[in-house]
Amino acid sequence: MDVHVLSLFPEMLHGFLRASIVGRALEEERVRVHDVQIRSYSTNKHRTVDDTPYGGGSGMVMAAPPLVAAIESLPGTEGMRPHVILLTPSGRLFTQRDAERLATLPAIALVCGRYEGMDARVTAYVDEELSIGDYVLTGGELGAAVILDAVVRLLPGVLGNQHSSIDESHGRSGTLEYPQYTRPAVFRDVAVPLVLQKGDHKKIALWRRWHALRRTRTRRPDLFAAIALTEREQKWLDGEEPQ
Ligand code: ADE
């Protein structure tokens, strides 16, 4: 997969890209990341990329011409132009479903805004606008890093076989992940639940489902509301932890 990062500070991502699983995916060329410096597409004397807003107000606005020129300069992959994503706090909220969808594409471009905003005419040149959460960052670079990380770990061969997108939080189950344990069996007087130590797979599956559901109900009522439980399951969930 080719990923183009359009930014005034593309080097912000370099440290992150070198490390850990993403770093290995880059070395193995499962993903290729290309920096695109937006400033080099500015045609004015001082290579400026921002200007004051029409209608007044505080702050500066990123101008359309250099950004659109940078987007239009992107090379194709397998004869297809990259899928262009604009990072902005006013975009739709990025989810695991988006990561799964983007991981199937041959090439994406992550357009990182800076300043207080961007000329609205840029949106005609992007395929979608995504936000990584309900808070405002100083620029889209960290959002691009988040999307890149979530997508790269889904690419074939990156995580190996141990990866299960069903069990993990925000996977297909619709619940958060159940609690996990590893050795030692007792840590500072807290023991690993006996049912996990014993190894009865049916009982373990029930224990995990119960904890995943309880956790989701308390921590993420919005996700819990979307899970269809039968009356029997609802009663089971209200009862004691299965042993
Ligand atoms: N740029 C600034 N804030 C952002 C956010 N929450 N998500 C994506 N891009 C952003």
Coordinates of N, CA and C and ligand atoms in Angstrom, one line a residue:
M1 N 0.8 -1.2 0.0 CA 0.0 0.0 0.0 C 0.9 1.3 0.0
D2 N 0.5 2.3 -0.8 CA 1.2 3.6 -0.8 C 0.4 4.5 0.1
V3 N 1.1 5.3 1.0 CA 0.4 6.3 1.8 C 1.2 7.6 1.5
H4 N 0.5 8.6 1.1 CA 1.0 9.9 0.8 C 0.6 10.8 2.0
V5 N 1.6 11.5 2.6 CA 1.2 12.4 3.8 C 1.5 13.8 3.3
L6 N 0.4 14.6 3.1 CA 0.5 16.0 2.7 C 0.5 16.8 3.9
S7 N 1.6 17.6 4.2 CA 1.7 18.3 5.4 C 2.7 19.4 5.3
L8 N 2.6 20.4 6.2 CA 3.7 21.4 6.3 C 4.8 20.9 7.2
F9 N 4.5 19.8 7.9 CA 5.5 19.2 8.8 C 5.5 17.7 8.7
P10 N 5.8 17.2 7.5 CA 5.7 15.7 7.3 C 6.7 15.0 8.2
E11 N 7.8 15.7 8.6 CA 8.8 15.0 9.4 C 8.3 14.7 10.8
M12 N 7.1 15.3 11.2 CA 6.5 14.9 12.5 C 6.3 13.5 12.6
L13 N 6.0 12.8 11.5 CA 5.7 11.4 11.5 C 6.9 10.4 11.5
H14 N 8.1 11.0 11.2 CA 9.2 10.1 11.0 C 9.6 9.2 12.1
G15 N 9.7 9.8 13.4 CA 10.0 9.0 14.5 C 9.1 7.8 14.7
F16 N 7.8 8.2 14.7 CA 6.7 7.2 14.9 C 6.8 6.1 13.8
L17 N 7.1 6.5 12.6 CA 7.1 5.5 11.5 C 8.2 4.5 11.6
R18 N 9.3 4.9 12.2 CA 10.5 4.0 12.3 C 10.3 2.9 13.4
A19 N 9.4 3.2 14.4 CA 9.4 2.3 15.5 C 8.4 1.2 15.3
S20 N 8.8 0.1 16.1 CA 7.8 -1.0 16.3 C 7.2 -1.6 15.1
I21 N 6.0 -2.0 15.1 CA 5.3 -2.8 14.1 C 5.2 -2.0 12.8
V22 N 4.9 -0.7 12.9 CA 4.8 0.1 11.7 C 6.2 0.2 11.0
G23 N 7.2 0.3 11.8 CA 8.6 0.4 11.3 C 9.0 -0.9 10.5
R24 N 8.6 -2.0 11.1 CA 8.9 -3.3 10.4 C 8.1 -3.4 9.1
A25 N 6.8 -3.0 9.1 CA 6.0 -3.0 7.9 C 6.6 -2.2 6.8
L26 N 7.2 -1.0 7.2 CA 7.9 -0.2 6.2 C 9.1 -0.9 5.7
E27 N 9.9 -1.5 6.6 CA 11.1 -2.2 6.2 C 10.8 -3.3 5.2
E28 N 9.7 -4.0 5.5 CA 9.3 -5.1 4.6 C 8.5 -4.7 3.4
E29 N 8.4 -3.4 3.3 CA 7.7 -2.7 2.2 C 6.2 -3.2 2.0
R30 N 5.6 -3.5 3.1 CA 4.2 -3.8 3.1 C 3.4 -2.5 2.9
V31 N 4.1 -1.4 3.4 CA 3.5 -0.1 3.2 C 4.7 0.8 2.8
R32 N 4.4 1.8 1.9 CA 5.4 2.8 1.5 C 4.8 4.2 1.8
V33 N 5.6 5.0 2.6 CA 5.0 6.3 3.0 C 5.8 7.4 2.3
H34 N 5.1 8.3 1.6 CA 5.7 9.3 0.8 C 5.3 10.7 1.4
D35 N 6.4 11.5 1.8 CA 6.1 12.8 2.3 C 5.8 13.8 1.1
V36 N 4.8 14.6 1.3 CA 4.5 15.7 0.4 C 4.5 17.0 1.1
Q37 N 5.5 17.8 0.9 CA 5.6 19.1 1.5 C 4.6 20.1 0.8
I38 N 3.6 20.5 1.5 CA 2.6 21.4 0.9 C 3.2 22.7 0.4
R39 N 4.1 23.2 1.3 CA 4.8 24.5 1.0 C 5.4 24.5 -0.4
S40 N 6.0 23.4 -0.8 CA 6.7 23.4 -2.1 C 5.7 23.6 -3.3
Y41 N 4.4 23.6 -3.0 CA 3.4 23.8 -4.1 C 2.9 25.3 -4.1
S42 N 3.4 26.1 -3.1 CA 3.0 27.5 -3.1 C 3.8 28.2 -4.2
T43 N 3.1 29.1 -4.9 CA 3.7 29.7 -6.1 C 4.1 31.2 -5.8
N44 N 3.7 31.7 -4.6 CA 4.1 33.1 -4.4 C 5.5 33.2 -3.8
K45 N 6.0 34.5 -3.8 CA 7.4 34.7 -3.5 C 7.9 34.1 -2.2
H46 N 7.1 34.3 -1.2 CA 7.5 33.9 0.2 C 7.1 32.4 0.5
R47 N 6.5 31.8 -0.5 CA 6.1 30.4 -0.3 C 5.1 30.3 0.8
T48 N 4.2 31.3 0.9 CA 3.2 31.2 2.0 C 2.1 30.3 1.6
V49 N 1.4 29.7 2.6 CA 0.3 28.7 2.4 C -0.9 29.1 3.1
D50 N -0.9 30.3 3.8 CA -2.1 30.7 4.6 C -2.4 32.2 4.3
D51 N -3.6 32.6 4.7 CA -4.0 34.0 4.5 C -5.1 34.3 5.5
T52 N -5.5 35.5 5.6 CA -6.5 35.9 6.6 C -7.9 35.5 6.1
P53 N -8.8 35.2 7.0 CA -10.1 34.8 6.5 C -11.0 35.9 5.9
Y54 N -11.7 35.5 4.8 CA -12.7 36.4 4.3 C -13.8 36.5 5.3
G55 N -14.4 37.7 5.5 CA -15.4 37.9 6.5 C -14.9 38.2 7.9
G56 N -13.6 38.2 8.0 CA -12.9 38.6 9.3 C -12.9 37.4 10.3
G57 N -12.4 37.7 11.5 CA -12.2 36.6 12.5 C -10.8 36.4 12.8
S58 N -10.5 35.7 13.8 CA -9.1 35.5 14.3 C -8.5 34.4 13.5
G59 N -7.2 34.4 13.5 CA -6.4 33.2 12.9 C -6.2 33.3 11.4
M60 N -5.5 32.3 10.9 CA -5.2 32.3 9.5 C -5.9 31.0 8.9
V61 N -6.1 31.1 7.6 CA -6.8 30.0 6.9 C -5.8 29.4 5.8
M62 N -5.7 28.1 5.8 CA -4.9 27.5 4.7 C -5.5 27.8 3.4
A63 N -4.7 28.3 2.4 CA -5.3 28.6 1.1 C -5.5 27.4 0.2
A64 N -6.4 27.5 -0.7 CA -6.7 26.3 -1.5 C -5.7 26.0 -2.6
P65 N -5.1 27.0 -3.3 CA -4.2 26.7 -4.4 C -3.0 25.7 -4.1
P66 N -2.2 25.9 -3.1 CA -1.1 25.0 -2.9 C -1.6 23.6 -2.5
L67 N -2.6 23.5 -1.7 CA -3.1 22.2 -1.2 C -3.7 21.4 -2.4
V68 N -4.5 22.1 -3.2 CA -5.1 21.4 -4.4 C -4.0 21.0 -5.4
A69 N -3.0 21.9 -5.5 CA -1.9 21.5 -6.4 C -1.1 20.3 -5.9
A70 N -0.9 20.2 -4.6 CA -0.3 19.0 -4.0 C -1.1 17.8 -4.2
I71 N -2.4 17.9 -4.0 CA -3.3 16.7 -4.2 C -3.2 16.3 -5.6
E72 N -3.3 17.2 -6.6 CA -3.3 16.9 -8.0 C -2.0 16.3 -8.5
S73 N -0.9 16.5 -7.7 CA 0.4 16.0 -8.1 C 0.6 14.6 -7.7
L74 N -0.3 14.0 -6.9 CA -0.1 12.7 -6.4 C -0.1 11.6 -7.5
P75 N 0.9 10.8 -7.6 CA 1.0 9.7 -8.6 C 0.0 8.6 -8.3
G76 N -0.4 7.9 -9.3 CA -1.3 6.8 -9.1 C -0.6 5.5 -8.7
T77 N -1.4 4.6 -8.1 CA -0.9 3.3 -7.8 C -1.7 2.3 -8.5
E78 N -1.1 1.3 -9.2 CA -1.9 0.3 -10.0 C -2.9 1.1 -10.9
G79 N -2.5 2.2 -11.4 CA -3.3 2.9 -12.4 C -4.5 3.7 -11.7
M80 N -4.5 3.7 -10.4 CA -5.6 4.4 -9.7 C -5.0 5.5 -8.8
R81 N -5.7 6.7 -8.9 CA -5.3 7.8 -8.0 C -5.6 7.4 -6.6
P82 N -4.7 7.9 -5.6 CA -5.0 7.6 -4.2 C -6.3 8.1 -3.7
H83 N -6.8 7.4 -2.7 CA -8.1 7.9 -2.0 C -7.7 9.0 -1.0
V84 N -8.2 10.2 -1.2 CA -7.7 11.3 -0.5 C -8.6 11.6 0.8
I85 N -7.9 11.6 1.9 CA -8.6 11.9 3.2 C -8.1 13.2 3.8
L86 N -9.0 14.0 4.2 CA -8.6 15.3 4.9 C -8.9 15.1 6.4
L87 N -7.8 15.3 7.1 CA -7.9 15.3 8.6 C -8.4 16.6 9.1
T88 N -9.5 16.6 9.8 CA -10.1 17.8 10.3 C -11.0 17.5 11.5
P89 N -11.1 18.3 12.6 CA -12.0 18.1 13.7 C -13.4 18.2 13.2
S90 N -13.7 18.7 12.1 CA -15.1 18.7 11.6 C -15.5 17.6 10.7
G91 N -14.6 16.6 10.6 CA -14.9 15.4 9.8 C -15.7 14.4 10.6
R92 N -16.1 13.3 9.9 CA -16.8 12.2 10.5 C -15.8 11.5 11.4
L93 N -16.3 10.9 12.5 CA -15.4 10.2 13.4 C -14.9 8.9 12.8
F94 N -13.5 8.8 12.8 CA -12.8 7.6 12.3 C -13.1 6.4 13.2
T95 N -13.4 5.3 12.7 CA -13.7 4.1 13.4 C -12.9 2.9 12.9
Q96 N -12.9 1.8 13.6 CA -12.3 0.5 13.1 C -12.8 0.1 11.8
R97 N -14.1 0.4 11.5 CA -14.7 0.0 10.2 C -14.0 0.8 9.1
D98 N -13.7 2.1 9.4 CA -12.9 2.9 8.4 C -11.5 2.3 8.1
A99 N -10.9 1.9 9.3 CA -9.5 1.3 9.1 C -9.6 0.0 8.2
E100 N -10.6 -0.8 8.5 CA -10.8 -2.0 7.7 C -11.0 -1.7 6.2
R101 N -11.8 -0.7 5.9 CA -12.1 -0.3 4.5 C -10.8 0.3 3.9
L102 N -10.1 1.2 4.6 CA -8.9 1.8 4.0 C -7.8 0.8 3.8
A103 N -7.7 -0.3 4.6 CA -6.7 -1.3 4.5 C -6.8 -2.1 3.2
T104 N -7.9 -2.0 2.5 CA -8.1 -2.7 1.3 C -7.7 -1.9 0.0
L105 N -7.4 -0.7 0.2 CA -7.1 0.2 -0.9 C -5.6 0.2 -1.3
P106 N -5.3 0.3 -2.6 CA -3.9 0.3 -3.0 C -3.1 1.6 -2.6
A107 N -3.8 2.7 -2.4 CA -3.1 4.0 -2.0 C -4.1 4.9 -1.4
I108 N -3.6 5.6 -0.3 CA -4.4 6.6 0.3 C -3.5 7.9 0.5
A109 N -4.1 9.0 0.6 CA -3.4 10.3 0.8 C -4.0 10.9 2.1
L110 N -3.2 11.3 3.0 CA -3.7 11.9 4.3 C -3.3 13.4 4.2
V111 N -4.3 14.2 4.1 CA -4.0 15.7 4.0 C -4.2 16.3 5.4
C112 N -3.1 16.9 5.9 CA -3.0 17.4 7.2 C -3.1 18.9 7.2
G113 N -4.2 19.4 7.8 CA -4.4 20.9 7.9 C -3.6 21.5 9.1
R114 N -3.3 22.7 9.0 CA -2.7 23.5 10.1 C -3.5 24.8 10.2
Y115 N -3.1 25.7 11.0 CA -3.8 27.0 11.2 C -5.2 26.7 11.7
E116 N -6.0 27.7 11.6 CA -7.3 27.6 12.2 C -8.3 26.9 11.3
G117 N -7.9 26.7 10.1 CA -8.8 26.0 9.2 C -8.3 26.0 7.8
M118 N -9.2 25.6 6.9 CA -8.8 25.4 5.5 C -9.8 26.0 4.6
D119 N -9.4 26.6 3.5 CA -10.4 27.1 2.5 C -11.4 26.0 2.2
A120 N -12.7 26.3 2.3 CA -13.7 25.3 2.1 C -13.7 24.7 0.7
R121 N -13.1 25.4 -0.3 CA -13.1 24.9 -1.6 C -12.2 23.7 -1.8
V122 N -11.3 23.4 -0.8 CA -10.4 22.2 -0.9 C -11.3 20.9 -0.8
T123 N -12.4 21.0 -0.2 CA -13.2 19.7 0.1 C -13.6 19.1 -1.3
A124 N -13.7 19.9 -2.3 CA -14.1 19.3 -3.6 C -13.1 18.4 -4.2
Y125 N -11.9 18.5 -3.6 CA -10.7 17.7 -4.1 C -10.4 16.5 -3.2
V126 N -11.1 16.3 -2.2 CA -10.9 15.2 -1.3 C -12.1 14.2 -1.3
D127 N -11.8 12.9 -1.0 CA -12.8 11.9 -1.1 C -13.6 11.8 0.2
E128 N -12.9 12.1 1.4 CA -13.7 12.1 2.6 C -12.9 12.9 3.7
E129 N -13.7 13.4 4.7 CA -13.1 14.2 5.8 C -13.3 13.4 7.1
L130 N -12.2 13.1 7.8 CA -12.2 12.3 9.0 C -11.6 13.1 10.2
S131 N -12.2 12.8 11.4 CA -11.7 13.3 12.6 C -11.3 12.1 13.5
I132 N -10.3 12.3 14.3 CA -9.9 11.1 15.2 C -10.5 11.2 16.5
G133 N -11.3 12.3 16.8 CA -11.9 12.4 18.1 C -12.4 13.8 18.4
D134 N -13.2 13.9 19.4 CA -13.9 15.2 19.7 C -13.0 16.1 20.5
Y135 N -11.9 16.5 19.9 CA -11.0 17.5 20.5 C -10.2 18.1 19.4
V136 N -9.6 19.2 19.7 CA -8.9 20.0 18.6 C -7.4 19.9 18.8
L137 N -6.7 19.4 17.8 CA -5.3 19.3 17.7 C -4.7 20.5 17.0
T138 N -3.4 20.8 17.1 CA -2.9 21.9 16.4 C -2.7 21.6 14.9
G139 N -2.9 20.4 14.5 CA -2.8 20.0 13.1 C -3.2 18.6 12.9
G140 N -3.3 18.2 11.6 CA -3.8 16.9 11.3 C -2.8 15.8 11.4
E141 N -1.5 16.1 11.7 CA -0.4 15.1 11.6 C -0.6 14.0 12.6
L142 N -1.0 14.3 13.8 CA -1.2 13.2 14.7 C -2.4 12.3 14.3
G143 N -3.4 13.0 13.7 CA -4.5 12.2 13.2 C -4.1 11.3 12.1
A144 N -3.2 11.8 11.2 CA -2.7 10.9 10.1 C -1.9 9.8 10.7
A145 N -1.1 10.0 11.8 CA -0.4 8.9 12.4 C -1.3 7.9 13.0
V146 N -2.4 8.3 13.6 CA -3.4 7.4 14.2 C -4.0 6.5 13.1
I147 N -4.4 7.2 12.0 CA -5.1 6.4 10.9 C -4.1 5.4 10.3
L148 N -2.8 5.9 10.1 CA -1.8 5.1 9.5 C -1.6 3.8 10.4
D149 N -1.5 4.0 11.7 CA -1.2 2.9 12.6 C -2.4 1.9 12.5
A150 N -3.6 2.4 12.6 CA -4.8 1.5 12.6 C -4.9 0.7 11.3
V151 N -4.5 1.4 10.2 CA -4.6 0.7 8.9 C -3.5 -0.3 8.7
V152 N -2.2 0.1 9.0 CA -1.1 -0.7 8.7 C -1.2 -2.0 9.5
R153 N -1.6 -2.0 10.7 CA -1.7 -3.3 11.5 C -2.7 -4.3 10.9
L154 N -3.6 -3.8 10.0 CA -4.5 -4.7 9.3 C -4.0 -5.2 8.0
L155 N -2.9 -4.7 7.5 CA -2.4 -5.2 6.2 C -1.9 -6.6 6.3
P156 N -2.1 -7.4 5.3 CA -1.7 -8.8 5.3 C -0.2 -9.0 5.8
G157 N 0.0 -9.9 6.7 CA 1.4 -10.2 7.1 C 2.0 -9.3 8.2
V158 N 1.3 -8.2 8.5 CA 1.9 -7.3 9.5 C 1.8 -7.8 10.9
L159 N 0.7 -8.4 11.3 CA 0.6 -8.9 12.7 C 0.8 -10.4 12.8
G160 N 0.8 -11.1 11.7 CA 0.9 -12.5 11.8 C -0.5 -13.1 12.2
N161 N -0.5 -14.4 12.5 CA -1.8 -15.1 12.7 C -2.4 -14.9 14.1
Q162 N -1.6 -14.4 15.0 CA -2.2 -14.2 16.4 C -3.3 -13.2 16.4
H163 N -3.4 -12.4 15.4 CA -4.3 -11.3 15.4 C -5.7 -11.8 15.2
S164 N -6.7 -11.4 16.0 CA -8.1 -11.7 15.8 C -8.9 -10.4 15.8
S165 N -9.4 -10.0 14.7 CA -10.2 -8.8 14.7 C -11.6 -9.0 15.2
I166 N -11.9 -10.2 15.6 CA -13.2 -10.5 16.2 C -13.2 -10.2 17.7
D167 N -12.2 -10.7 18.4 CA -12.2 -10.6 19.8 C -11.8 -9.2 20.3
E168 N -11.0 -8.5 19.6 CA -10.4 -7.3 20.2 C -11.5 -6.2 20.3
S169 N -11.2 -5.2 21.1 CA -12.1 -4.0 21.2 C -12.4 -3.4 19.9
H170 N -13.6 -3.1 19.6 CA -14.0 -2.5 18.3 C -13.9 -3.4 17.1
G171 N -13.8 -4.7 17.5 CA -13.8 -5.8 16.4 C -15.3 -6.1 16.1
R172 N -15.5 -7.2 15.4 CA -16.8 -7.5 14.8 C -17.9 -7.8 15.9
S173 N -17.4 -8.1 17.2 CA -18.3 -8.5 18.2 C -19.2 -7.3 18.7
G174 N -18.7 -6.1 18.5 CA -19.4 -5.0 18.9 C -19.2 -4.6 20.4
T175 N -18.4 -5.4 21.1 CA -18.1 -5.2 22.5 C -16.7 -4.7 22.6
L176 N -16.3 -4.2 23.8 CA -14.9 -4.0 24.1 C -14.3 -5.4 24.4
E177 N -13.0 -5.4 24.5 CA -12.4 -6.7 24.7 C -12.5 -7.1 26.2
Y178 N -12.6 -8.4 26.4 CA -12.6 -9.0 27.7 C -11.3 -8.8 28.4
P179 N -11.2 -8.9 29.8 CA -9.9 -8.8 30.4 C -9.0 -10.0 30.1
Q180 N -7.7 -9.7 29.9 CA -6.7 -10.7 29.6 C -5.7 -10.8 30.7
Y181 N -5.1 -12.0 30.9 CA -4.1 -12.2 31.9 C -3.0 -13.1 31.3
T182 N -1.8 -12.9 31.9 CA -0.7 -13.8 31.6 C 0.1 -14.1 33.0
R183 N 1.1 -15.0 33.0 CA 1.8 -15.3 34.2 C 2.4 -14.0 34.9
P184 N 2.5 -14.0 36.2 CA 2.3 -15.0 37.1 C 0.8 -15.2 37.5
A185 N 0.5 -16.4 38.0 CA -0.9 -16.7 38.4 C -1.4 -15.9 39.5
V186 N -0.5 -15.4 40.4 CA -0.8 -14.5 41.5 C 0.1 -13.4 41.4
F187 N -0.4 -12.1 41.4 CA 0.4 -10.9 41.4 C -0.1 -10.0 42.5
R188 N 0.8 -9.8 43.5 CA 0.4 -8.9 44.6 C -0.9 -9.3 45.2
D189 N -1.1 -10.6 45.5 CA -2.3 -11.1 46.1 C -3.5 -11.2 45.1
V190 N -3.4 -10.8 43.9 CA -4.5 -10.9 43.0 C -4.3 -12.1 42.0
A191 N -5.2 -13.0 42.1 CA -5.0 -14.2 41.3 C -5.7 -14.1 40.0
V192 N -5.2 -14.8 39.0 CA -5.9 -14.9 37.7 C -7.2 -15.7 37.9
P193 N -8.3 -15.3 37.4 CA -9.6 -16.0 37.6 C -9.4 -17.5 37.4
L194 N -9.9 -18.3 38.3 CA -9.7 -19.8 38.2 C -10.2 -20.4 36.9
V195 N -11.3 -19.9 36.4 CA -11.9 -20.4 35.2 C -10.9 -20.4 34.0
L196 N -10.1 -19.3 34.0 CA -9.1 -19.2 32.9 C -8.0 -20.1 33.1
Q197 N -7.6 -20.4 34.4 CA -6.5 -21.3 34.7 C -6.8 -22.7 34.4
K198 N -8.1 -23.1 34.6 CA -8.5 -24.5 34.4 C -8.5 -24.9 33.0
G199 N -9.0 -24.1 32.0 CA -8.9 -24.4 30.6 C -10.1 -25.1 30.0
D200 N -11.3 -25.0 30.6 CA -12.5 -25.5 30.0 C -13.0 -24.4 29.0
H201 N -12.8 -24.7 27.7 CA -13.0 -23.7 26.7 C -14.4 -23.1 26.6
K202 N -15.4 -24.0 26.9 CA -16.8 -23.5 26.9 C -17.0 -22.5 28.0
K203 N -16.5 -22.8 29.2 CA -16.7 -22.0 30.3 C -15.9 -20.7 30.1
I204 N -14.7 -20.8 29.5 CA -13.9 -19.6 29.3 C -14.6 -18.7 28.3
A205 N -15.2 -19.2 27.3 CA -15.9 -18.4 26.3 C -17.0 -17.6 27.0
L206 N -17.8 -18.3 27.9 CA -18.9 -17.7 28.6 C -18.4 -16.6 29.5
W207 N -17.3 -16.9 30.2 CA -16.7 -15.9 31.2 C -16.3 -14.6 30.4
R208 N -15.6 -14.9 29.3 CA -15.2 -13.7 28.5 C -16.3 -12.9 27.9
R209 N -17.3 -13.6 27.4 CA -18.5 -12.9 26.9 C -19.1 -12.0 27.9
W210 N -19.3 -12.6 29.1 CA -19.9 -11.9 30.2 C -19.2 -10.6 30.6
H211 N -17.8 -10.8 30.7 CA -17.0 -9.6 31.1 C -16.9 -8.6 30.0
A212 N -16.9 -9.0 28.7 CA -16.9 -8.1 27.6 C -18.2 -7.3 27.6
L213 N -19.3 -7.9 27.8 CA -20.6 -7.2 27.8 C -20.7 -6.3 29.0
R214 N -20.3 -6.7 30.2 CA -20.4 -5.9 31.4 C -19.5 -4.6 31.2
R215 N -18.3 -4.8 30.7 CA -17.4 -3.7 30.5 C -18.0 -2.7 29.5
T216 N -18.5 -3.3 28.4 CA -19.1 -2.4 27.4 C -20.3 -1.6 28.0
R217 N -21.1 -2.3 28.8 CA -22.3 -1.6 29.3 C -21.9 -0.4 30.2
T218 N -20.8 -0.6 31.1 CA -20.4 0.5 32.0 C -19.6 1.6 31.3
R219 N -18.7 1.1 30.4 CA -17.7 2.1 29.8 C -18.2 2.8 28.6
R220 N -19.0 2.0 27.8 CA -19.4 2.5 26.5 C -20.9 2.2 26.2
P221 N -21.8 2.9 27.0 CA -23.2 2.6 26.8 C -23.7 2.8 25.3
D222 N -22.9 3.7 24.6 CA -23.3 3.9 23.2 C -23.1 2.7 22.4
L223 N -22.0 1.9 22.6 CA -21.7 0.7 21.9 C -22.7 -0.4 22.4
F224 N -23.0 -0.4 23.7 CA -23.8 -1.5 24.3 C -25.2 -1.4 23.7
A225 N -25.7 -0.2 23.5 CA -27.1 0.0 22.9 C -27.3 -0.6 21.6
A226 N -26.2 -0.8 20.9 CA -26.3 -1.4 19.5 C -26.2 -2.9 19.5
I227 N -26.0 -3.5 20.7 CA -25.9 -5.0 20.8 C -27.3 -5.6 21.1
A228 N -27.8 -6.5 20.2 CA -29.1 -7.1 20.5 C -28.9 -8.3 21.4
L229 N -29.4 -8.2 22.6 CA -29.4 -9.3 23.6 C -30.8 -9.8 23.7
T230 N -30.9 -11.2 23.9 CA -32.2 -11.8 24.2 C -32.5 -11.5 25.6
E231 N -33.7 -11.7 26.0 CA -34.1 -11.5 27.4 C -33.3 -12.4 28.4
R232 N -33.1 -13.6 27.9 CA -32.3 -14.6 28.7 C -30.8 -14.1 28.9
E233 N -30.3 -13.6 27.8 CA -28.9 -13.1 27.9 C -28.8 -11.9 28.8
Q234 N -29.9 -11.0 28.8 CA -29.9 -9.8 29.6 C -30.0 -10.2 31.1
K235 N -30.7 -11.3 31.4 CA -30.8 -11.7 32.8 C -29.5 -12.3 33.3
W236 N -28.9 -13.1 32.4 CA -27.6 -13.7 32.6 C -26.5 -12.6 32.9
L237 N -26.6 -11.5 32.2 CA -25.6 -10.4 32.3 C -25.9 -9.7 33.7
D238 N -27.1 -9.6 34.1 CA -27.4 -9.0 35.4 C -27.0 -9.8 36.6
G239 N -26.8 -11.1 36.3 CA -26.5 -12.0 37.4 C -25.0 -12.1 37.8
E240 N -24.7 -13.1 38.5 CA -23.3 -13.3 39.0 C -22.3 -13.6 37.9
E241 N -21.1 -13.3 38.1 CA -20.0 -13.7 37.1 C -20.0 -15.2 37.0
P242 N -20.0 -15.7 35.7 CA -20.0 -17.1 35.5 C -18.6 -17.7 35.9
Q243 N -18.7 -18.9 36.6 CA -17.4 -19.5 37.1 C -17.0 -20.6 36.2
Ligands
ADE1 N1 -6.9 18.3 13.2 C1 -7.2 19.0 14.3 N2 -7.9 18.3 15.2 C2 -8.2 17.1 14.6 C3 -8.9 16.0 15.0 N3 -9.6 15.9 16.1 N4 -9.0 15.0 14.1 C4 -8.3 15.0 12.9 N5 -7.6 16.1 12.5 C5 -7.5 17.1 13.3

